[in-house]
Amino acid sequence: MSAKWIAVVLVAAGMAVLLWASDKITYEGERTVHTVRCENGEWEGLLCRGTMVAGDRYRFRASIAKQEVLFWVVRSSTPSGKFSQCKVKDRGNWSCPENVGQPPTITHAMVNGRPKRDVGPNDLAFHAVPKWVWWVLDIGIHAYNKAGY
């Protein structure tokens, strides 16, 4: 293999990693919110005064055709839920009324790919980070102490 082809493969692989890390490529309109916890300390806004560790990953699958959003916690026994009568533009822009009887979750709306913070009775407080930061924390490298949003 020539040096030119090796360079092309390395550039393509690098671009694929960047796209994956940015969460631009997803399955069937899903959006995952990567949350973090602050262990042995307290949150001061977005700053963890302890050790920031990977938390739950909340996944939302928006359906434009059905105007509904399915949600669940990845690799958890927590029951999944479904918001209906939503206003779904795309996977990163939707809003739903709170549905009585659904499991608690972190948001009822996504704006520009980010969860909108709600204050309803079934809304969970959260701190989130980009996908790549979550994976770094998940493998045990605690080099970060500030949540992304």
Coordinates of N, CA and C in Angstrom, one line a residue:
M1 N 0.8 -1.2 0.0 CA 0.0 0.0 0.0 C 0.9 1.2 0.0
S2 N 0.6 2.2 -0.8 CA 1.4 3.4 -0.9 C 1.1 4.3 0.2
A3 N 2.0 5.3 0.4 CA 1.9 6.3 1.5 C 0.7 7.1 1.2
K4 N 0.3 7.3 0.0 CA -0.9 8.2 -0.4 C -2.1 7.5 0.2
W5 N -2.3 6.2 -0.1 CA -3.5 5.4 0.4 C -3.5 5.3 1.9
I6 N -2.4 5.2 2.5 CA -2.3 5.2 4.0 C -2.8 6.5 4.5
A7 N -2.4 7.6 3.9 CA -2.8 8.9 4.4 C -4.3 9.1 4.2
V8 N -4.9 8.6 3.1 CA -6.3 8.7 2.8 C -7.1 7.9 3.8
V9 N -6.6 6.7 4.1 CA -7.3 5.9 5.1 C -7.2 6.5 6.5
L10 N -6.1 7.1 6.9 CA -6.0 7.7 8.2 C -6.9 9.0 8.3
V11 N -6.9 9.8 7.2 CA -7.8 10.9 7.2 C -9.3 10.5 7.3
A12 N -9.7 9.5 6.6 CA -11.1 9.0 6.6 C -11.4 8.5 8.0
A13 N -10.5 7.7 8.6 CA -10.7 7.2 9.9 C -10.8 8.3 11.0
G14 N -10.0 9.3 10.8 CA -10.0 10.4 11.7 C -11.3 11.2 11.6
M15 N -11.8 11.4 10.4 CA -13.1 12.0 10.2 C -14.2 11.2 10.8
A16 N -14.2 9.9 10.6 CA -15.2 9.0 11.2 C -15.2 9.1 12.7
V17 N -14.1 9.1 13.3 CA -14.0 9.3 14.8 C -14.6 10.6 15.2
L18 N -14.2 11.7 14.5 CA -14.8 13.0 14.9 C -16.3 13.0 14.8
L19 N -16.8 12.5 13.7 CA -18.3 12.4 13.5 C -18.9 11.6 14.6
W20 N -18.4 10.5 15.0 CA -18.9 9.6 16.0 C -18.9 10.4 17.4
A21 N -17.7 11.0 17.7 CA -17.6 11.8 18.9 C -18.5 12.9 19.0
S22 N -18.9 13.5 17.9 CA -19.8 14.7 17.9 C -21.2 14.3 18.0
D23 N -21.5 13.0 17.9 CA -22.9 12.5 17.9 C -23.7 12.9 16.8
K24 N -23.1 13.2 15.6 CA -23.8 13.6 14.4 C -24.4 12.4 13.7
I25 N -23.8 11.2 13.9 CA -24.3 10.0 13.3 C -25.0 9.2 14.3
T26 N -26.3 8.9 14.1 CA -27.1 8.2 15.1 C -28.0 7.2 14.4
Y27 N -28.7 6.4 15.1 CA -29.5 5.4 14.6 C -31.0 5.8 14.7
E28 N -31.7 5.8 13.6 CA -33.1 6.1 13.5 C -33.6 7.3 14.3
G29 N -33.0 8.4 14.1 CA -33.5 9.7 14.7 C -33.3 9.8 16.2
E30 N -32.3 9.0 16.7 CA -32.1 9.0 18.2 C -31.2 10.1 18.6
R31 N -31.3 10.6 19.8 CA -30.4 11.5 20.4 C -30.1 11.0 21.8
T32 N -28.9 10.9 22.2 CA -28.5 10.5 23.5 C -27.9 11.6 24.3
V33 N -28.3 11.7 25.5 CA -27.8 12.7 26.4 C -26.9 12.0 27.4
H34 N -25.7 12.3 27.4 CA -24.7 11.7 28.3 C -24.6 12.5 29.6
T35 N -25.1 11.9 30.7 CA -25.1 12.6 31.9 C -23.8 12.3 32.8
V36 N -23.5 13.1 33.7 CA -22.4 12.9 34.7 C -22.9 13.1 36.1
R37 N -22.2 12.5 37.0 CA -22.5 12.7 38.5 C -21.3 13.3 39.1
C38 N -21.5 13.9 40.3 CA -20.4 14.5 41.1 C -20.3 13.7 42.3
E39 N -19.2 12.8 42.4 CA -19.1 12.0 43.6 C -18.1 12.7 44.6
N40 N -18.4 12.5 45.9 CA -17.5 13.1 46.9 C -17.4 14.6 46.8
G41 N -18.5 15.2 46.4 CA -18.5 16.7 46.3 C -19.8 17.2 45.9
E42 N -19.9 18.4 45.6 CA -21.2 19.1 45.3 C -21.0 19.8 43.9
W43 N -22.1 20.0 43.3 CA -22.2 20.8 42.1 C -22.2 22.3 42.4
E44 N -21.4 23.1 41.8 CA -21.5 24.6 41.8 C -21.7 25.0 40.4
G45 N -23.0 25.1 40.0 CA -23.4 25.4 38.6 C -23.0 24.2 37.8
L46 N -22.1 24.4 36.9 CA -21.6 23.3 36.0 C -20.3 22.6 36.5
L47 N -19.8 23.2 37.6 CA -18.5 22.7 38.2 C -18.7 21.7 39.3
C48 N -18.0 20.6 39.1 CA -18.1 19.5 40.2 C -16.9 19.7 41.1
R49 N -17.3 19.9 42.4 CA -16.2 20.1 43.4 C -15.8 18.8 44.1
G50 N -16.0 17.7 43.3 CA -15.6 16.4 43.8 C -15.0 15.7 42.6
T51 N -15.4 14.4 42.3 CA -14.9 13.7 41.2 C -16.0 13.5 40.2
M52 N -15.9 14.0 39.0 CA -16.9 13.8 38.0 C -16.8 12.5 37.4
V53 N -17.9 11.7 37.4 CA -18.0 10.4 36.8 C -19.1 10.2 35.8
A54 N -19.0 9.3 34.9 CA -20.0 9.0 33.9 C -21.3 8.6 34.6
G55 N -22.4 9.2 34.1 CA -23.7 8.8 34.7 C -24.5 8.1 33.7
D56 N -25.8 8.2 33.8 CA -26.7 7.5 32.8 C -26.7 8.1 31.5
R57 N -27.0 7.3 30.5 CA -27.2 7.8 29.1 C -28.7 7.8 28.8
Y58 N -29.3 8.9 28.6 CA -30.8 9.0 28.3 C -30.9 9.1 26.8
R59 N -31.7 8.1 26.2 CA -31.8 8.1 24.8 C -33.3 8.4 24.4
F60 N -33.4 9.3 23.4 CA -34.7 9.7 22.9 C -34.8 9.4 21.4
R61 N -35.9 8.8 21.0 CA -36.1 8.5 19.6 C -37.3 9.2 19.1
A62 N -37.1 10.3 18.3 CA -38.2 11.1 17.9 C -38.8 10.6 16.5
S63 N -40.1 10.5 16.4 CA -40.8 10.1 15.2 C -41.5 11.3 14.6
I64 N -41.1 11.7 13.5 CA -41.8 12.8 12.8 C -43.2 12.3 12.3
A65 N -43.2 11.1 11.8 CA -44.5 10.6 11.2 C -45.6 10.4 12.3
K66 N -45.1 9.9 13.5 CA -46.1 9.7 14.6 C -46.2 10.8 15.5
Q67 N -45.3 11.8 15.4 CA -45.3 12.9 16.4 C -45.3 12.5 17.8
E68 N -44.3 11.5 18.1 CA -44.1 11.0 19.4 C -42.6 10.8 19.6
V69 N -42.3 10.7 20.9 CA -40.9 10.5 21.3 C -40.8 9.3 22.3
L70 N -40.0 8.3 22.0 CA -39.8 7.2 22.9 C -38.5 7.6 23.7
F71 N -38.4 7.2 24.9 CA -37.3 7.5 25.7 C -37.0 6.3 26.7
W72 N -35.6 6.1 27.0 CA -35.2 5.1 27.9 C -33.8 5.4 28.4
V73 N -33.4 4.7 29.4 CA -32.0 4.8 30.0 C -31.2 3.6 29.4
V74 N -30.1 3.9 28.8 CA -29.3 2.8 28.1 C -28.8 1.9 29.2
R75 N -28.9 0.6 29.0 CA -28.4 -0.4 29.9 C -28.9 -0.3 31.3
S76 N -30.2 0.0 31.4 CA -30.9 0.1 32.7 C -32.1 -0.7 32.8
S77 N -32.5 -1.1 34.0 CA -33.8 -1.8 34.1 C -35.0 -0.8 34.3
T78 N -34.6 0.5 34.3 CA -35.7 1.5 34.4 C -36.6 1.4 33.2
P79 N -37.9 1.4 33.4 CA -38.8 1.3 32.3 C -38.7 2.4 31.3
S80 N -39.0 2.1 30.0 CA -39.0 3.1 29.0 C -40.3 3.8 29.0
G81 N -40.4 4.9 28.3 CA -41.6 5.7 28.2 C -41.8 6.2 26.8
K82 N -43.0 6.8 26.6 CA -43.4 7.4 25.3 C -44.2 8.7 25.6
F83 N -43.7 9.7 24.9 CA -44.4 11.0 24.9 C -45.3 11.0 23.6
S84 N -46.5 11.4 23.7 CA -47.4 11.5 22.5 C -47.9 12.9 22.4
Q85 N -48.5 13.2 21.3 CA -49.0 14.5 21.0 C -47.9 15.5 21.0
C86 N -46.7 15.1 20.5 CA -45.5 16.0 20.4 C -45.5 16.9 19.2
K87 N -44.6 17.8 19.2 CA -44.3 18.6 18.0 C -42.9 18.3 17.6
V88 N -42.7 17.4 16.7 CA -41.4 16.9 16.3 C -41.0 17.5 14.9
K89 N -39.9 18.2 14.9 CA -39.3 18.7 13.7 C -38.3 17.8 13.2
D90 N -37.4 17.3 14.1 CA -36.3 16.4 13.8 C -35.8 15.8 15.1
R91 N -34.8 15.0 15.0 CA -34.3 14.3 16.2 C -33.8 15.3 17.3
G92 N -33.4 16.5 16.9 CA -32.8 17.4 17.8 C -33.7 18.6 18.1
N93 N -34.9 18.6 17.6 CA -35.8 19.7 17.8 C -37.3 19.1 18.0
W94 N -37.7 19.0 19.2 CA -39.0 18.5 19.5 C -39.5 19.0 20.9
S95 N -40.8 19.0 21.1 CA -41.3 19.3 22.4 C -42.6 18.4 22.6
C96 N -42.8 18.0 23.9 CA -43.9 17.2 24.2 C -44.5 17.6 25.5
P97 N -45.8 17.5 25.6 CA -46.5 17.7 26.9 C -46.1 16.6 27.9
E98 N -46.1 16.8 29.1 CA -45.8 15.8 30.1 C -47.0 14.8 30.1
N99 N -46.7 13.5 30.0 CA -47.7 12.5 30.0 C -47.8 11.9 31.3
V100 N -48.9 11.9 32.0 CA -49.1 11.3 33.3 C -48.9 9.8 33.2
G101 N -48.2 9.3 34.2 CA -48.0 7.8 34.3 C -46.7 7.4 33.6
Q102 N -46.0 8.3 33.0 CA -44.7 7.9 32.3 C -43.6 7.9 33.4
P103 N -42.5 7.1 33.1 CA -41.4 7.2 34.1 C -40.7 8.5 34.0
P104 N -40.1 8.9 35.1 CA -39.4 10.2 35.1 C -38.2 10.2 34.1
T105 N -38.0 11.4 33.6 CA -36.8 11.5 32.6 C -36.3 12.9 32.8
I106 N -35.3 13.3 32.0 CA -34.6 14.5 32.2 C -35.2 15.7 31.4
T107 N -36.0 15.4 30.4 CA -36.5 16.5 29.6 C -37.8 16.1 28.9
H108 N -38.5 17.1 28.5 CA -39.7 16.9 27.6 C -39.6 17.7 26.3
A109 N -38.4 18.2 26.1 CA -38.1 19.0 24.8 C -36.6 18.9 24.5
M110 N -36.3 19.0 23.2 CA -35.0 19.1 22.7 C -34.9 20.3 21.8
V111 N -33.9 21.1 22.0 CA -33.8 22.3 21.2 C -32.3 22.3 20.7
N112 N -32.2 22.3 19.4 CA -30.9 22.3 18.7 C -30.0 21.2 19.3
G113 N -30.6 20.0 19.5 CA -29.9 18.9 19.9 C -29.5 18.8 21.4
R114 N -30.0 19.8 22.2 CA -29.7 19.8 23.6 C -31.0 19.7 24.4
P115 N -31.0 19.0 25.5 CA -32.3 18.9 26.3 C -32.6 20.2 26.9
K116 N -33.9 20.5 26.9 CA -34.3 21.7 27.6 C -34.6 21.3 29.0
R117 N -34.1 22.1 29.9 CA -34.3 21.9 31.3 C -35.8 22.2 31.7
D118 N -36.4 21.2 32.3 CA -37.8 21.3 32.7 C -37.9 21.4 34.3
V119 N -39.0 21.8 34.8 CA -39.1 21.8 36.2 C -40.4 21.1 36.7
G120 N -40.9 20.2 35.9 CA -42.1 19.5 36.2 C -41.9 18.4 37.3
P121 N -42.9 17.8 37.8 CA -42.8 16.8 38.9 C -42.1 15.6 38.5
N122 N -42.1 15.2 37.2 CA -41.4 14.0 36.7 C -40.1 14.3 36.1
D123 N -39.6 15.4 36.2 CA -38.3 15.8 35.6 C -37.1 15.6 36.6
L124 N -36.1 15.0 36.1 CA -34.9 14.7 36.9 C -33.9 15.8 36.6
A125 N -33.2 16.2 37.7 CA -32.1 17.1 37.5 C -30.9 16.4 36.9
F126 N -30.1 17.1 36.1 CA -29.0 16.4 35.4 C -27.9 17.4 35.0
H127 N -26.8 16.9 34.8 CA -25.6 17.6 34.2 C -25.2 16.7 33.1
A128 N -24.9 17.3 31.9 CA -24.5 16.5 30.8 C -23.2 17.0 30.2
V129 N -22.5 16.1 29.4 CA -21.3 16.4 28.8 C -21.3 15.9 27.3
P130 N -20.4 16.3 26.5 CA -20.4 15.7 25.1 C -20.0 14.2 25.2
K131 N -20.4 13.5 24.2 CA -20.2 12.1 24.1 C -18.8 11.7 24.4
W132 N -17.8 12.3 23.8 CA -16.5 11.9 23.9 C -16.0 12.1 25.3
V133 N -16.4 13.1 26.0 CA -16.0 13.4 27.4 C -16.6 12.2 28.3
W134 N -17.9 11.9 28.0 CA -18.5 10.8 28.8 C -17.7 9.5 28.7
W135 N -17.3 9.2 27.4 CA -16.5 8.0 27.2 C -15.2 8.0 28.0
V136 N -14.5 9.2 28.0 CA -13.3 9.3 28.7 C -13.5 9.1 30.2
L137 N -14.6 9.6 30.7 CA -14.9 9.4 32.2 C -15.3 8.0 32.4
D138 N -16.0 7.4 31.5 CA -16.4 6.0 31.7 C -15.3 5.0 31.7
I139 N -14.2 5.3 31.0 CA -13.0 4.3 31.1 C -12.2 4.6 32.3
G140 N -12.6 5.6 33.1 CA -11.9 5.8 34.4 C -10.9 7.0 34.4
I141 N -10.8 7.8 33.4 CA -9.9 8.9 33.4 C -10.8 10.1 33.8
H142 N -10.4 10.6 35.0 CA -11.2 11.7 35.6 C -10.5 13.0 35.5
A143 N -10.3 13.4 34.2 CA -9.6 14.7 33.9 C -10.5 15.9 33.8
Y144 N -11.8 15.7 33.9 CA -12.7 16.8 33.8 C -13.5 17.0 35.0
N145 N -13.9 18.3 35.3 CA -14.7 18.6 36.4 C -15.8 19.6 36.1
K146 N -16.0 19.9 34.8 CA -17.0 20.8 34.4 C -17.9 20.2 33.4
A147 N -19.2 20.2 33.7 CA -20.2 19.7 32.7 C -20.3 20.6 31.5
G148 N -20.7 20.0 30.4 CA -20.8 20.8 29.2 C -22.0 21.6 29.0
Y149 N -23.2 21.2 29.5 CA -24.4 22.0 29.5 C -25.4 21.5 30.5

